[in-house]
Structures are given as structure tokens and as C-alpha cells.
Coordinates of C-alpha atoms and ligand atoms in Angstrom, one line a residue:
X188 CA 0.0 0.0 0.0
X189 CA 3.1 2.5 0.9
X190 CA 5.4 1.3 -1.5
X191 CA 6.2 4.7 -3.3
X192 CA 6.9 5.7 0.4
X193 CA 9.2 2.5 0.4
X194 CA 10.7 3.4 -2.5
X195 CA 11.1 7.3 -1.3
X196 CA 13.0 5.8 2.2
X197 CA 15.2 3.7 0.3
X198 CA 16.5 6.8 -2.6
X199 CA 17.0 9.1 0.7
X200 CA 18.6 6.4 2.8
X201 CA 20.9 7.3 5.4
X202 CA 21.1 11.5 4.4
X203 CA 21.5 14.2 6.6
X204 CA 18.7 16.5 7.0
X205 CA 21.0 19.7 7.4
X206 CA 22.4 18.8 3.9
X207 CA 19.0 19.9 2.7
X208 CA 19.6 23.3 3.8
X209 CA 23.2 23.2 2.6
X210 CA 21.6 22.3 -0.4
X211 CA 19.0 24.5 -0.4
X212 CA 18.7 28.3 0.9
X213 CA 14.7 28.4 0.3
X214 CA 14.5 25.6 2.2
X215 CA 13.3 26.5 4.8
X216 CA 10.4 28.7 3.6
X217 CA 9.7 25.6 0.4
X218 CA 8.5 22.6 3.0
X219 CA 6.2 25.1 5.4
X220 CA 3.3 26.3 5.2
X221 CA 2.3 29.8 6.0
X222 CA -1.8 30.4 6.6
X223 CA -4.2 32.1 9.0
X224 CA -1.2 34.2 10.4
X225 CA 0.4 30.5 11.5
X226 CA 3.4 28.8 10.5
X227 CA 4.2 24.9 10.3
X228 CA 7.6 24.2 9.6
X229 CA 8.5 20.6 8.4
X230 CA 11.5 21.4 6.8
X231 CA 14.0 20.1 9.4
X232 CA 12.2 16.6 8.3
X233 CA 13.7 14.3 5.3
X234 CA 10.5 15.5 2.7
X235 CA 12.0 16.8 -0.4
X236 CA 10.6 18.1 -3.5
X237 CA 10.2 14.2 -5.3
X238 CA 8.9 12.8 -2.2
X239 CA 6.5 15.7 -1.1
X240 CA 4.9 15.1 -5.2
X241 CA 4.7 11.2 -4.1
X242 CA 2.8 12.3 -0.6
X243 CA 0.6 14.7 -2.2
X244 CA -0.6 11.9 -5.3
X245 CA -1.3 9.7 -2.9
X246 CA -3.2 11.8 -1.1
X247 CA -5.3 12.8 -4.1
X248 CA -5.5 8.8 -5.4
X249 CA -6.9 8.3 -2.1
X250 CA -9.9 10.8 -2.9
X251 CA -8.8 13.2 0.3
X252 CA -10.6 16.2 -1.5
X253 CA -13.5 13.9 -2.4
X254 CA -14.0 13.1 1.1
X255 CA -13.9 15.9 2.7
X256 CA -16.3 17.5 0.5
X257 CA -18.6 14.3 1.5
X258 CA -18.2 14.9 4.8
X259 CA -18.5 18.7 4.8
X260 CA -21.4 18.3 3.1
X261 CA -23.1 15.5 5.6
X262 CA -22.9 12.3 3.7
X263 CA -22.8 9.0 6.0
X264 CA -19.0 8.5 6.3
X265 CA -19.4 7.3 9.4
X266 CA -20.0 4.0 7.7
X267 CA -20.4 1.6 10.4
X268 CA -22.4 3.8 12.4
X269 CA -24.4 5.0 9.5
X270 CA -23.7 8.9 10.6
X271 CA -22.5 12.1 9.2
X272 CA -20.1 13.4 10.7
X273 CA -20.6 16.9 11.0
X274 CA -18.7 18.8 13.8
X275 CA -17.6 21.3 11.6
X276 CA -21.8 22.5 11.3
X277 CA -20.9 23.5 14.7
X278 CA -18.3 26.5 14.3
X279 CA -20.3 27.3 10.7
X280 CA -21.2 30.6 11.8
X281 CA -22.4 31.8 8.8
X282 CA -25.3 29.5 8.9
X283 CA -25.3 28.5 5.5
X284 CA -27.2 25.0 5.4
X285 CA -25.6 22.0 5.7
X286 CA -28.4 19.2 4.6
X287 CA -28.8 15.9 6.4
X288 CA -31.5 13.6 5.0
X289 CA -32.3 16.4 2.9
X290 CA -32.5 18.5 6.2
X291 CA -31.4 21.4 7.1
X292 CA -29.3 21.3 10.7
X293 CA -28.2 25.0 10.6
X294 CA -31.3 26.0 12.6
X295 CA -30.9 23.8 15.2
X296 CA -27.0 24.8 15.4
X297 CA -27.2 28.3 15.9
X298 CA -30.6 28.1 18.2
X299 CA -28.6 25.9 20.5
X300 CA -25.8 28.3 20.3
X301 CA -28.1 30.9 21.3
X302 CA -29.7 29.3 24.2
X303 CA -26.0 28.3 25.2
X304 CA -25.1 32.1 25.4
X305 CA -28.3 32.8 27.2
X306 CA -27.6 30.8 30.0
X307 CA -23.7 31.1 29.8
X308 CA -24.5 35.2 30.2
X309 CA -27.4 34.2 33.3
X310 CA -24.6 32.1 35.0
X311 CA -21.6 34.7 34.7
X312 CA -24.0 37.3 36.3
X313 CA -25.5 34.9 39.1
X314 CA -24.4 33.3 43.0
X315 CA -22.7 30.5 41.5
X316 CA -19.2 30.0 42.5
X317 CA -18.1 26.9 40.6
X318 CA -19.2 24.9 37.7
X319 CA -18.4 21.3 37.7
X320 CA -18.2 19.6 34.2
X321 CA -19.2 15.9 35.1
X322 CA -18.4 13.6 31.2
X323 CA -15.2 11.3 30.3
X324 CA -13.6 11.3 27.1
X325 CA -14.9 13.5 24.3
X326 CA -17.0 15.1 27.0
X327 CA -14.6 16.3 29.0
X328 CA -11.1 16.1 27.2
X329 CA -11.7 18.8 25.0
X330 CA -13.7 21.7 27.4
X331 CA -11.0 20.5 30.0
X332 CA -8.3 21.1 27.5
X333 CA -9.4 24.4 26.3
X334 CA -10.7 25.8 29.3
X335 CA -7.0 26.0 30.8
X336 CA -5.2 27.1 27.2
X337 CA -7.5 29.8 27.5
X338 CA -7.0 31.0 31.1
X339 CA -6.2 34.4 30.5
X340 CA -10.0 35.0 29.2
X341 CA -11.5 33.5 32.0
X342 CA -13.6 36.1 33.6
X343 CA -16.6 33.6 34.9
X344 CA -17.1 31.3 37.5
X345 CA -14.2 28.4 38.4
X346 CA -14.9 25.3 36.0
X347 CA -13.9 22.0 37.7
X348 CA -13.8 19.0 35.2
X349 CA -14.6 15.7 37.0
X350 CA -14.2 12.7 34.6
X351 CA -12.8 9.5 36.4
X352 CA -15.3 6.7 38.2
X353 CA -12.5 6.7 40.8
X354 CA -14.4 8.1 43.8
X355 CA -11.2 10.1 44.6
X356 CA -11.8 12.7 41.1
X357 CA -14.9 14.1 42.3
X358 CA -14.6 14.0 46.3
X359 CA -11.2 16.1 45.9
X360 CA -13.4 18.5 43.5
X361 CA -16.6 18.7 46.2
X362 CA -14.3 19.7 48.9
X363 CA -13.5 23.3 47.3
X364 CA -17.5 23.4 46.6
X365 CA -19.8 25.0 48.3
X366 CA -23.6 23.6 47.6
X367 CA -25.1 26.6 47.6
X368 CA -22.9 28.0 44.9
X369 CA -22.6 24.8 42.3
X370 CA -23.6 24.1 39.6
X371 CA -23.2 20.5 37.4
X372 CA -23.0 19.7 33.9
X373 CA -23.5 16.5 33.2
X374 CA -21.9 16.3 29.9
X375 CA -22.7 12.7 28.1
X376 CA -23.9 12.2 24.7
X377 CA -25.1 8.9 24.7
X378 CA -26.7 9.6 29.2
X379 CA -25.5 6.0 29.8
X380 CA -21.7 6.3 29.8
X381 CA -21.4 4.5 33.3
X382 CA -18.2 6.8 34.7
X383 CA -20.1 9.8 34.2
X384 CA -23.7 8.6 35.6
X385 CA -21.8 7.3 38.5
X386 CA -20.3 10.5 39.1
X387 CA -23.6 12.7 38.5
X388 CA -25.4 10.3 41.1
X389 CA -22.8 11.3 43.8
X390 CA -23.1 14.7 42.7
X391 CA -26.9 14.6 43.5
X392 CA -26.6 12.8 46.7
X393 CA -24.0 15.4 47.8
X394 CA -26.4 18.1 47.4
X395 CA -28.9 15.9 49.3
X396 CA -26.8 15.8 52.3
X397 CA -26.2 19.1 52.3
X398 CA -29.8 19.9 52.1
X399 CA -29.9 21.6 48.7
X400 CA -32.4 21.2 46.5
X401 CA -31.1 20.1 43.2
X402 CA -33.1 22.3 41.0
X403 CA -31.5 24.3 38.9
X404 CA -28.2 23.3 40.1
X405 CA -28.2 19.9 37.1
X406 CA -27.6 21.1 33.1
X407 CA -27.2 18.4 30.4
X408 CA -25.5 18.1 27.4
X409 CA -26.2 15.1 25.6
X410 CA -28.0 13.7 22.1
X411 CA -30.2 11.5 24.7
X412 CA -32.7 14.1 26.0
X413 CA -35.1 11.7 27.2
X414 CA -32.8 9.9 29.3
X415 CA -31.1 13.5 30.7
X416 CA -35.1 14.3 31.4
X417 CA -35.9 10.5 33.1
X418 CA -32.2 11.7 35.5
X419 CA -34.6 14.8 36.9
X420 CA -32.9 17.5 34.1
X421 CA -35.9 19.4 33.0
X422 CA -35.8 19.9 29.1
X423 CA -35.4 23.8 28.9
X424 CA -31.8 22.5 30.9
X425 CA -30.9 20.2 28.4
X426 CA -28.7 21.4 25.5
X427 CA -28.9 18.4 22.7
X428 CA -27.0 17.5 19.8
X429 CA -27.3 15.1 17.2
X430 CA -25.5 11.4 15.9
X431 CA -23.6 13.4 13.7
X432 CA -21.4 15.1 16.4
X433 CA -19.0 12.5 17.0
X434 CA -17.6 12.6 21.2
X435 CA -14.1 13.6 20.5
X436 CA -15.5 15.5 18.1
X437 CA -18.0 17.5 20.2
X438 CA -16.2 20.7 22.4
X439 CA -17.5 23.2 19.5
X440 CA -21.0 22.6 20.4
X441 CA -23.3 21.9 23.8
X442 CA -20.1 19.9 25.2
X443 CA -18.4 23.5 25.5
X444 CA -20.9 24.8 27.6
X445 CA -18.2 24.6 30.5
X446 CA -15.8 26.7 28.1
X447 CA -18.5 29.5 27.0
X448 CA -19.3 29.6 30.9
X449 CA -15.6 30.2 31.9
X450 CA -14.8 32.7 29.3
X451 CA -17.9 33.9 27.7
X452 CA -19.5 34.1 25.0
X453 CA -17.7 36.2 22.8
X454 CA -14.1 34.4 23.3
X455 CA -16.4 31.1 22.6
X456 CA -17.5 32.2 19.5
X457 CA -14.2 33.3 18.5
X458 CA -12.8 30.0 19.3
X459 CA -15.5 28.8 16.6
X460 CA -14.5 31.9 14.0
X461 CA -10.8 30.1 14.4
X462 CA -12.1 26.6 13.9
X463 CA -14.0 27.4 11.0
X464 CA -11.2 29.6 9.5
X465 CA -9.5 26.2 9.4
X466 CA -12.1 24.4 7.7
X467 CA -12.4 27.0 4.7
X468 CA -8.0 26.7 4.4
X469 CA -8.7 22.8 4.8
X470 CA -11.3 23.0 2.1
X471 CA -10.1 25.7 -0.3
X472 CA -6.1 25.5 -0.6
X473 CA -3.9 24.1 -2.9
X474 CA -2.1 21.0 -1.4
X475 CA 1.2 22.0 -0.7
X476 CA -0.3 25.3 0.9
X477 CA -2.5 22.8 2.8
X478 CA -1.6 23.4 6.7
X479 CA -3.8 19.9 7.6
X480 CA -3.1 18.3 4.6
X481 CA 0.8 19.0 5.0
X482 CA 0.8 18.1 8.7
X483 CA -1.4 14.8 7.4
X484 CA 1.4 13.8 5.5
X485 CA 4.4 14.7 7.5
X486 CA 2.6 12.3 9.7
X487 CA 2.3 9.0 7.2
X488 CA 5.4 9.8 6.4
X489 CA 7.1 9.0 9.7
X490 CA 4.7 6.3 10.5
X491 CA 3.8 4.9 7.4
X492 CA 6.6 5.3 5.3
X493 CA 9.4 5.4 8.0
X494 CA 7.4 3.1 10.4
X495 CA 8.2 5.1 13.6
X496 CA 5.6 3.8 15.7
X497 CA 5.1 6.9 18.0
X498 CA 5.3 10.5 17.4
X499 CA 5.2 13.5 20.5
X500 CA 3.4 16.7 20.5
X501 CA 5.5 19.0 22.6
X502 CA 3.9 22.0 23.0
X503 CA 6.0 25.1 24.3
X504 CA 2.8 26.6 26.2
X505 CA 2.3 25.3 28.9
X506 CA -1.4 26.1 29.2
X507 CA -1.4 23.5 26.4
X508 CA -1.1 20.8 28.6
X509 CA -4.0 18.6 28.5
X510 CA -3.5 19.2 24.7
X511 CA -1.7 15.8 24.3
X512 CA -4.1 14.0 26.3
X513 CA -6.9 15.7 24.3
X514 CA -5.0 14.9 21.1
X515 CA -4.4 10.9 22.3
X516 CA -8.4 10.5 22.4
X517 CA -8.8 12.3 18.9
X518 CA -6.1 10.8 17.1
X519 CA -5.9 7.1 18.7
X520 CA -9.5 6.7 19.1
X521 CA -10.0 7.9 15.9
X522 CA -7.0 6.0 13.6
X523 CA -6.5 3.2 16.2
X524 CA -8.3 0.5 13.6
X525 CA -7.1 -2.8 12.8
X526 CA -9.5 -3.2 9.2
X527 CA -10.1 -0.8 6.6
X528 CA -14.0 0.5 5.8
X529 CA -14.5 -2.9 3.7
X530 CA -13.3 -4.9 7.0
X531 CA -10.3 -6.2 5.8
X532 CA -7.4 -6.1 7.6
X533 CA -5.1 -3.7 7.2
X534 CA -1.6 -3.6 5.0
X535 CA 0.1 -1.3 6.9
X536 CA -0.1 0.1 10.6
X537 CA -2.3 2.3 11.8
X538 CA -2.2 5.3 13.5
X539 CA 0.0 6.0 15.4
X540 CA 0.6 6.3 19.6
X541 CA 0.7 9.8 20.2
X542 CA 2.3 11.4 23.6
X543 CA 4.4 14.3 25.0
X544 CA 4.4 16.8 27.5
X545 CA 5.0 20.5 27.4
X546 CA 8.5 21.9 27.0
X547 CA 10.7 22.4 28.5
X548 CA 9.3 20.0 31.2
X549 CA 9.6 17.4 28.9
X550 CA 13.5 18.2 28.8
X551 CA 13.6 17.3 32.2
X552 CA 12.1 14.0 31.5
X553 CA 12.0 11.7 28.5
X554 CA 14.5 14.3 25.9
X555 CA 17.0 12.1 26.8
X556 CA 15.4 9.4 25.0
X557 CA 14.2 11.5 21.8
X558 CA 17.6 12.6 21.4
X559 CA 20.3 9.3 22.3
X560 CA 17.3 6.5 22.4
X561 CA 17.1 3.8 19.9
X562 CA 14.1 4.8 18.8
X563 CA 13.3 7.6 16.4
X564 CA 10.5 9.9 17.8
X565 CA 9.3 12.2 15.3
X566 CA 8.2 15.4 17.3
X567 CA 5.9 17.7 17.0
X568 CA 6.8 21.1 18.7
X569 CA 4.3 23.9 19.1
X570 CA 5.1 27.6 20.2
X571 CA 3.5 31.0 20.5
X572 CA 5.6 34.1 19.6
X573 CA 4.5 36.1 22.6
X574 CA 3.2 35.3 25.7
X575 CA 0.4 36.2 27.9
X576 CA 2.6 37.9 30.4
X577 CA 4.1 40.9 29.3
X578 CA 6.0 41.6 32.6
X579 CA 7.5 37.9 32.5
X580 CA 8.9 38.2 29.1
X581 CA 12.3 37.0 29.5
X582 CA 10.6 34.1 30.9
X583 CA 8.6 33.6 27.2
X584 CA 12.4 34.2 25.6
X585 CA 13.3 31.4 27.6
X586 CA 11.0 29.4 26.6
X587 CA 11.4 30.0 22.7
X588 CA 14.9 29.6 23.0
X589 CA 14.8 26.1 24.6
X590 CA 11.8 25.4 22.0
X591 CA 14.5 26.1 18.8
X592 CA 17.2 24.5 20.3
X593 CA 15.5 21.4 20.8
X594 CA 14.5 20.8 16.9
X595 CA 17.9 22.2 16.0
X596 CA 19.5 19.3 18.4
X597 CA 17.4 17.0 17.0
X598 CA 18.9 17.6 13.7
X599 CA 22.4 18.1 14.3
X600 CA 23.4 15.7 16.8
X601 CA 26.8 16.1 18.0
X602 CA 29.5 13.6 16.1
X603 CA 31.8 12.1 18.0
X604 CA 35.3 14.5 17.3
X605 CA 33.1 17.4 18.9
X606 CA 32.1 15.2 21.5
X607 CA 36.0 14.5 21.6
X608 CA 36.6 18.2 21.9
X609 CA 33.8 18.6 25.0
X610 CA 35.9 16.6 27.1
X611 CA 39.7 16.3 26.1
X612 CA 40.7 18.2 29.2
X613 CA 39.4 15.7 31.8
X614 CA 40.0 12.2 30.3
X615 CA 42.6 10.8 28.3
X616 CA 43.3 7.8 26.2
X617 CA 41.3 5.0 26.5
X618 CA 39.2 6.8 28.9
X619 CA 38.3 9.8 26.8
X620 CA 36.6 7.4 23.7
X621 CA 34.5 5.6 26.5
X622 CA 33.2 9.2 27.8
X623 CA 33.3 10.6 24.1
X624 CA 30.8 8.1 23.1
X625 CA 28.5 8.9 25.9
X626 CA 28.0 12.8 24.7
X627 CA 27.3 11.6 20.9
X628 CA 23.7 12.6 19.8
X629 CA 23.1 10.7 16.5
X630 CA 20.7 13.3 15.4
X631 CA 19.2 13.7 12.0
X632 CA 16.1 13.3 13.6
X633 CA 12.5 14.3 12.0
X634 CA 11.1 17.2 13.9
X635 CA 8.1 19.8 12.6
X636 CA 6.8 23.2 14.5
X637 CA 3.7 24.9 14.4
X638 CA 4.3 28.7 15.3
X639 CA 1.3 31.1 16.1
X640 CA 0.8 35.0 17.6
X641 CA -0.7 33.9 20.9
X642 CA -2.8 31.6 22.3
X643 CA -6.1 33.2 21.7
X644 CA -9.6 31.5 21.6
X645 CA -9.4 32.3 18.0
X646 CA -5.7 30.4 17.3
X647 CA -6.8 27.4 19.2
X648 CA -9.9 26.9 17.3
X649 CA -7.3 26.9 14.5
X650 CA -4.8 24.4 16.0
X651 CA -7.7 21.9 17.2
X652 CA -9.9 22.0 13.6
X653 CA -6.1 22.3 12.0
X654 CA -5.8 18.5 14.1
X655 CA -8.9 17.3 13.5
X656 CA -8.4 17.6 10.3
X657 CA -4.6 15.9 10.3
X658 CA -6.7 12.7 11.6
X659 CA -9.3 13.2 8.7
X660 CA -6.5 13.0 5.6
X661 CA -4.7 9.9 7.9
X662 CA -8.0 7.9 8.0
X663 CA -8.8 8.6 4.4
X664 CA -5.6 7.6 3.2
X665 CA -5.2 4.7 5.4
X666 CA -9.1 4.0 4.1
X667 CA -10.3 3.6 7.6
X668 CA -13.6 4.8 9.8
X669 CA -11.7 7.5 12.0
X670 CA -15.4 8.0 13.7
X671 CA -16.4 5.0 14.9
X672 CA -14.3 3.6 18.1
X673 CA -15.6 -0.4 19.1
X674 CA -12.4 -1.0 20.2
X675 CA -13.6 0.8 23.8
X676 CA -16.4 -1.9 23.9
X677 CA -15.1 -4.9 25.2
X678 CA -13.5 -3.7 28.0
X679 CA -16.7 -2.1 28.5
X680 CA -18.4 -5.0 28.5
X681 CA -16.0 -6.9 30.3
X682 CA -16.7 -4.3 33.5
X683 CA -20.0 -4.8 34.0
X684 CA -19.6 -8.3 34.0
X685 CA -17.3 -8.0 36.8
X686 CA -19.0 -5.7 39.1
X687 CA -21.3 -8.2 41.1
X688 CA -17.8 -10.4 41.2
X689 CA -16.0 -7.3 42.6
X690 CA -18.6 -6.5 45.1
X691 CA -19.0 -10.2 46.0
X692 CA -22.7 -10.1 45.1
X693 CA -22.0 -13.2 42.5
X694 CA -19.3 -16.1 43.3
X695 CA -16.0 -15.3 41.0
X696 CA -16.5 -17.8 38.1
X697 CA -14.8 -18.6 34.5
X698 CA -12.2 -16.0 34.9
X699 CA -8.7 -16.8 34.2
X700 CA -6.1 -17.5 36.9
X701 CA -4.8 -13.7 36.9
X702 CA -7.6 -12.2 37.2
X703 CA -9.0 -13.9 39.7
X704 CA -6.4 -13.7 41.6
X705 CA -6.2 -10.2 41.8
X706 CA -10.0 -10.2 42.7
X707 CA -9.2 -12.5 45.5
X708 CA -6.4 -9.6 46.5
X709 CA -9.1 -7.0 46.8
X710 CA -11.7 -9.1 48.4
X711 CA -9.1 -9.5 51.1
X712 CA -7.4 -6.4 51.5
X713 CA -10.9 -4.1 50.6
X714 CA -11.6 -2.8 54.2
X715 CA -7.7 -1.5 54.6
X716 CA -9.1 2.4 54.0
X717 CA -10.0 2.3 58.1
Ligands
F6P1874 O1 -20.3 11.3 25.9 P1 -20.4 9.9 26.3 O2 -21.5 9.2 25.6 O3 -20.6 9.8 27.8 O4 -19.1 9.1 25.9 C1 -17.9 9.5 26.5 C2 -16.7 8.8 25.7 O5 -16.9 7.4 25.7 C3 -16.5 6.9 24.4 O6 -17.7 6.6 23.7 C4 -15.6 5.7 24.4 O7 -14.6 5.8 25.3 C5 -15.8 8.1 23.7 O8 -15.8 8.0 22.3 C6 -16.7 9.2 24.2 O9 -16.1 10.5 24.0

């Protein structure tokens, strides 16, 4: 399936990416792309002119522009779940219809919006204190994400985002509430996700105890109205969406209620304005001045073509850092499939794990590996220009410097005379060539950066459609469903079937020796909280 991209690995072989700019002044400026006042950079990777031409054809054998006009325009792509997938109706301000069945969704869209900033304006001006976000995954990943990139905007109420069935998430968040002064979101789409309902239940009975009445003090966001209605949310308190929204998908609608809350309206909608700036460039641009379809590429290039198997997103911001977590859920829930849309199994890998931390914490941490390991990480740096805080700004020079240097390490490396040369004053001999070796960074490692203004509602609506639309090209030209995820089923499954074994209600049967064993551990060690 990738054998032009075998063919590409084998010409460039073992060559030095800094030859390319030897080779090359306009380098630099040739493999980037320049749009929507950002800039990604993959020139410090091994894409040259012939190979870029080999990406960009398979790409366009693939039918990427095909299918995203499909999907733009709401056919079923969603082929196993029979579903449109239509997040990007959400940020389409304009309103200009987008049909479904031969419907029209616009209107709903932008009356749901409205109500949205009816209530988020209600709630900025009112007693409550703190807004807890109760959802998992797609709804909570992405608000959670967002509302901390966008911290310097928040002007509203504290958002708390509880997500884990682990009883410890949301007693540690209750204990900074007051009762009087909460509010919950119970963000599911599907109302059934057990984590969440589990979570919403204790919320409830925490009010309870307290003696609050729980009017008012419940929202949901979810396609399952009924179900948020049968859980005591009255309708004019639920904010619905449709199938087509998919969970990891969902922040630009009802799921970033949480968001609007915490910075408003406005800076929400201009988080949308950037998102859908995104999906015009994604639509409208030629490929090589294709920011998503570029980064798409870049991306099957390492993993595909190169068969690195992992790849980091390293953001220099640190207020981006849930942005990895929130990218692991859209990109490995999304290209983590074994079979192609005919349900054959695939040629080739899928996508790949994606991980990483912000810089320069990260430094401190796992660099050493990026830069000596055995393994090739292609990474994926991110950086603002300016920061938030003017008066700290040798701090945000800091912080660009350490960015720069790391992708200029990466490539480099350090050979072993200047290694030599770092420590021919201490050692000697026999001894110097052991240390020597040591300091050698094999570099000519991939690296790409995406450099933006500031992190503004607006510029991370562009980074999150600019990613959700990376996945989009990598499922199209892998020929998979990115928006369908069954692999989270079993396990699922598997849960419920233990519970009565884990509570002792049913006798531990037909469970393999590891697993019972560990239940046996918990039965007998369970009371060791007193
Ligand atoms: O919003 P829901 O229905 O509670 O689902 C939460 C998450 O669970 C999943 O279905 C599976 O983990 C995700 O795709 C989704 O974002």
C-alpha cells in the first residue's frame, strides 16, 4: 500500500537532513506552510521536493478532497455507524445550510448556540461559584483542554472537570465546593456512559446531604434528551446534539458549555471563528499550501513510510497541557483500527501512539530518549511568539529559546570529534573514547513546528480543527472509519460483568487465573481504607 513511500525511504537512505539546507537556501520557507497568520515548519524533516509530489498523489489517489467535501457536506461516512459526521456544522457561523437527510441542521445549530449564550451570560452574572463539568472522554477532554489554554480569558465562574469513576476525582473536587454555589454539567452524549452517571449520582446525593435542592443546580449536554429528562434534568436545561457530532469531536457545540461559561461568549464564538477559518484553508487551498493536509502527510510519512511507531506533540505553552491528552483520544480513538472500511485487515499500521508533555518539562524527562534512544520519535513542537505575560517576558524568551534548540538538536546531533573536543581536558586515552561516546547525539532526527501569535480562543480553534483535520486526511488515506471507536467496547463490557464479582454479590466464576487472583487480593485487603 506504501510502496512509493518504500521506495522514497530507500533513494534518501541514510542522508542528513542539514544537507538539505546546505543544499537549499529556500529551504526552509519551500516545505512550510504559511496560513491564517500561523506557521508549520517541516522542513527540518527528510520530505524533499520528489517525495513531497509522491505524498501529495497519494493523497489525491486516495480521494482526500472527495471526502472531505462528502463529509462537509453530511454524507454518512461514518460507515459503520451510518452517521454524518458533521462537527464542523458546529463553528459554521455563517449558517449557510448543511443538509442531512435532505434537512437542514443550521437552525438547530445556531438556536442551540443561542440558548448556550443565554444561559452562559445568566450564569456569569449569578451566585454560582463553581461549575463542575461531570463527562469522560470526548466530554470532558476537550472543554477540559481548552478551558486551561484559554486562562487568561476566563472572567466567569471556576470550571472544575470531573471525569474519572474513581471516587477520589470528584470527592477532591466537592471539597473546594460550596452547595449553595454549584452548579453540574452532566456532559454525556449517549446519558449511559457508566463513569459519568456514577459520578452525577454522587453529585446529587451530595447536594442531598447538604440539604440543597437540586433544581437548577443539574444542566445536560447530551443527544439522549429523554434519558437526561428520566435523571430529573428538565428539558429547557438540556442542550442536545445530534449522531452526527462525534464525542471527541463534540467541544465546539453543547459539550463547551463549560468553556463559554468560563470565558464567555464572545471568546467562545471566537474560538469557533478560528475553527472554522480552518475548515475553509482545509477545504479551499492548494495541497502544498494545505496546513492539515501537510501536517497529514508529514505524519504517514514518519509512521507509514518510515514506520516510527510513535510521534510527540511537545507543546511550548504550557497552558497546552492537557493538549496531548486531548489529542491521544482524537487521534488514537480515531486511527487506532485494525481493518479498513470494507473490514479487511489492514496492510500497513495504523495510526500511530501519540504522547508528549510541554517543553521544556519534557526536557527534564524523556528528551534524553528523543535525542540518544534507539528509537526515532518524530516530534511535533508547538510555540506561541509572545506570551500572555508581558511583565514575564524574559521568561517567554526562555522558553522559545529552549523550544529552537531542541529541533535544532534533534537535527544536528553532536558527532563524536566534537564530542571528543567537549571533554579532552578531563580524560585521556582509552578513557576519553569511552566518555566521548556517551556525549554523541546521532541526530538527524525528524522534527516539525507549528508557530502562532498567541494563544487566543481564536488560534486554538485553529490548532484543534487544523488537528482534527490531520486525523481526517490519515483515515482517508489509510481507508479507515476514524469515527467509529468499538475497540472501547469490550473492556466495557468486560466491567460490568465483573462488578457483582467485585462486590461479592456473584461467586468469582470462569475467569482466568490472573484475574481472579487479583480479585481474590481485593476481596481480602478491601476494608484497609480504616
Ligand atoms: O459522551 P459519552 O456518551 O458519555 O461518551 C464518552 C466517551 O466514551 C466513548 O464513547 C468511548 O470511550 C468516547 O468516544 C466518548 O467520548
Amino acid at each position: 500500500m506504501f510502496d512509493d513511500l518504500k521506495k522514497q525511504a530507500a533513494r534518501i537512505g541514510e542522508r542528513r537532513i542539514e544537507t538539505l539546507f546546505q543544499d537549499d537556501a529556500q529551504r526552509a520557507s519551500t516545505f512550510s506552510v504559511d496560513a491564517l497568520g500561523m506557521l508549520f515548519d517541516y522542513s527540518k524533516t527528510q520530505i524533499d521536493a520528489p517525495l513531497r509530489d509522491d505524498l501529495i498523489a497519494m493523497a489525491q489517489r486516495a480521494g482526500v478532497a472527495e471526502r472531505a467535501k462528502a463529509m462537509f457536506s453530511g454524507e454518512k461516512i461514518n460507515e459503520t455507524e451510518g452517521r454524518a459526521v458533521l462537527h464542523t456544522a458546529l463553528r459554521n457561523l455563517d449558517g449557510d445550510a448543511v443538509l442531512v437527510d435532505g434537512a437542514d441542521v443550521m437552525p438547530e445549530v445556531l438556536e442551540t448556540l443561542d440558548r448556550m449564550e443565554t444561559l452562559a451570560k445568566e450564569l456569569r452574572g449569578s451566585a454560582i461559584k463553581d461549575v463542575v463539568n461531570i463527562g469522560i472522554g470526548g466530554s470532558d477532554l476537550g472543554p477540559a483542554m481548552a478551558t486551561l489554554a484559554l486562562a487568561p480569558y476566563h472572567d466567569g465562574p471556576r470550571c472544575h472537570f470531573v471525569s474519572n469513576v474513581d471516587g477520589a476525582d470528584i470527592a477532591d473536587t466537592l471539597r473546594k465546593c460550596d452547595p449553595e454555589t454549584t452548579l453540574f454539567i452532566v456532559a454525556s452524549k449517549t446519558f449511559t456512559t457508566i463513569e459519568t452517571m456514577t459520578n452525577a449520582r454522587t453529585a446529587k446525593a451530595w447536594l442531598a446531604a447538604h440539604g440543597t435542592s437540586a433544581d437548577g443546580k443539574f444542566i445536560a449536554l447530551s443527544s439522549a434528551v429523554e434519558k437526561a429528562e428520566a435523571f430529573g434534568i428538565p428539558a429547557d436545561r438540556v442542550f442536545g446534539f445530534e449522531d452526527w457530532v462525534g464525542g471527541r469531536y463534540s467541544m465546539w457545540g453543547p459539550i463547551g458549555l463549560s468553556l463559554m461559561i468560563a470565558v464567555g461568549p464572545q471568546a467562545f464564538r471566537a474560538f469557533l471563528r478560528g475553527g472554522q477559518a480552518m475548515d475553509r484553508h482545509f477545504l479551499n487551498a492548494a495541497p502544498e499550501e494545505n496546513m492539515a493536509l501537510m501536517l497529514a502527510l508529514v505524519g504517514i510519512w514518519h509512521n507509514q513510510g518510515l514506520g516510527y511507531a510513535t510521534r510527540a506533540v511537545l507543546p511550548y505553552d504550557n497552558r497546552l497541557s492537557r493538549l496531548p491528552a486531548y489529542l491521544q483520544q482524537l487521534e488514537m480513538e480515531s486511527n487506532g483500527k485494525g481493518v479498513s472500511m470494507d473490514g479487511a485487515d489492514l496492510t500497513s499500521h495504523s495510526g500511530p501512539v501519540v504522547w508528549g508533555e510541554p517543553g521544556t518539562n519534557g526536557q527534564h524527562a524523556f528528551y534524553q530518549l528523543i535525542h540518544q534512544g534507539t528509537r526515532v520519535v518524530p516530534c511535533e513542537f508547538m510555540l506561541a511568539a509572545a506570551g500572555h505575560e508581558e511583565d514575564l517576558e524574559h521568561h517567554h524568551h526562555l522558553l522559545v529559546a529552549n523550544c529552537l534548540a531542541q529541533s535544532e538538536a534533534l537535527m544536528r546531533g553532536r558527532g563524536l570529534d566534537e564530542a571528543r573536543s567537549k571533554v579532552a581536558d578531563k580524560f585521556k586515552g582509552d578513557e576519553l573514547e569511552r566518555q566521548a561516546r556517551h556525549r554523541v547525539f546521532p541526530g538527524n532526527r525528524p522534527s516539525t513546528t507549528l508557530i502562532y501569535p498567541l494563544l487566543d480562543p481564536e488560534t486554538l480553534g485553529k490548532i484543534i480543527a487544523l488537528y482534527e483535520h490531520r486525523v481526517f486526511v490519515e483515515g482517508v488515506i489509510l481507508n479507515i472509519n476514524s469515527y467509529d471507536q468499538w475497540g472501547v467496547e469490550l473492556g466495557k463490557e468486560l466491567a460490568t460483568a465483573l462488578g457483582p464479582m467485585v462486590t461479592g454479590e456473584q461467586a468469582v466464576e470462569g475467569k482466568d487465573g490472573s484475574t481472579a487472583q487479583l480479585l481474590d487480593y481485593v476481596h481480602r485487603n478491601a476494608g484497609s481504607q480504616a
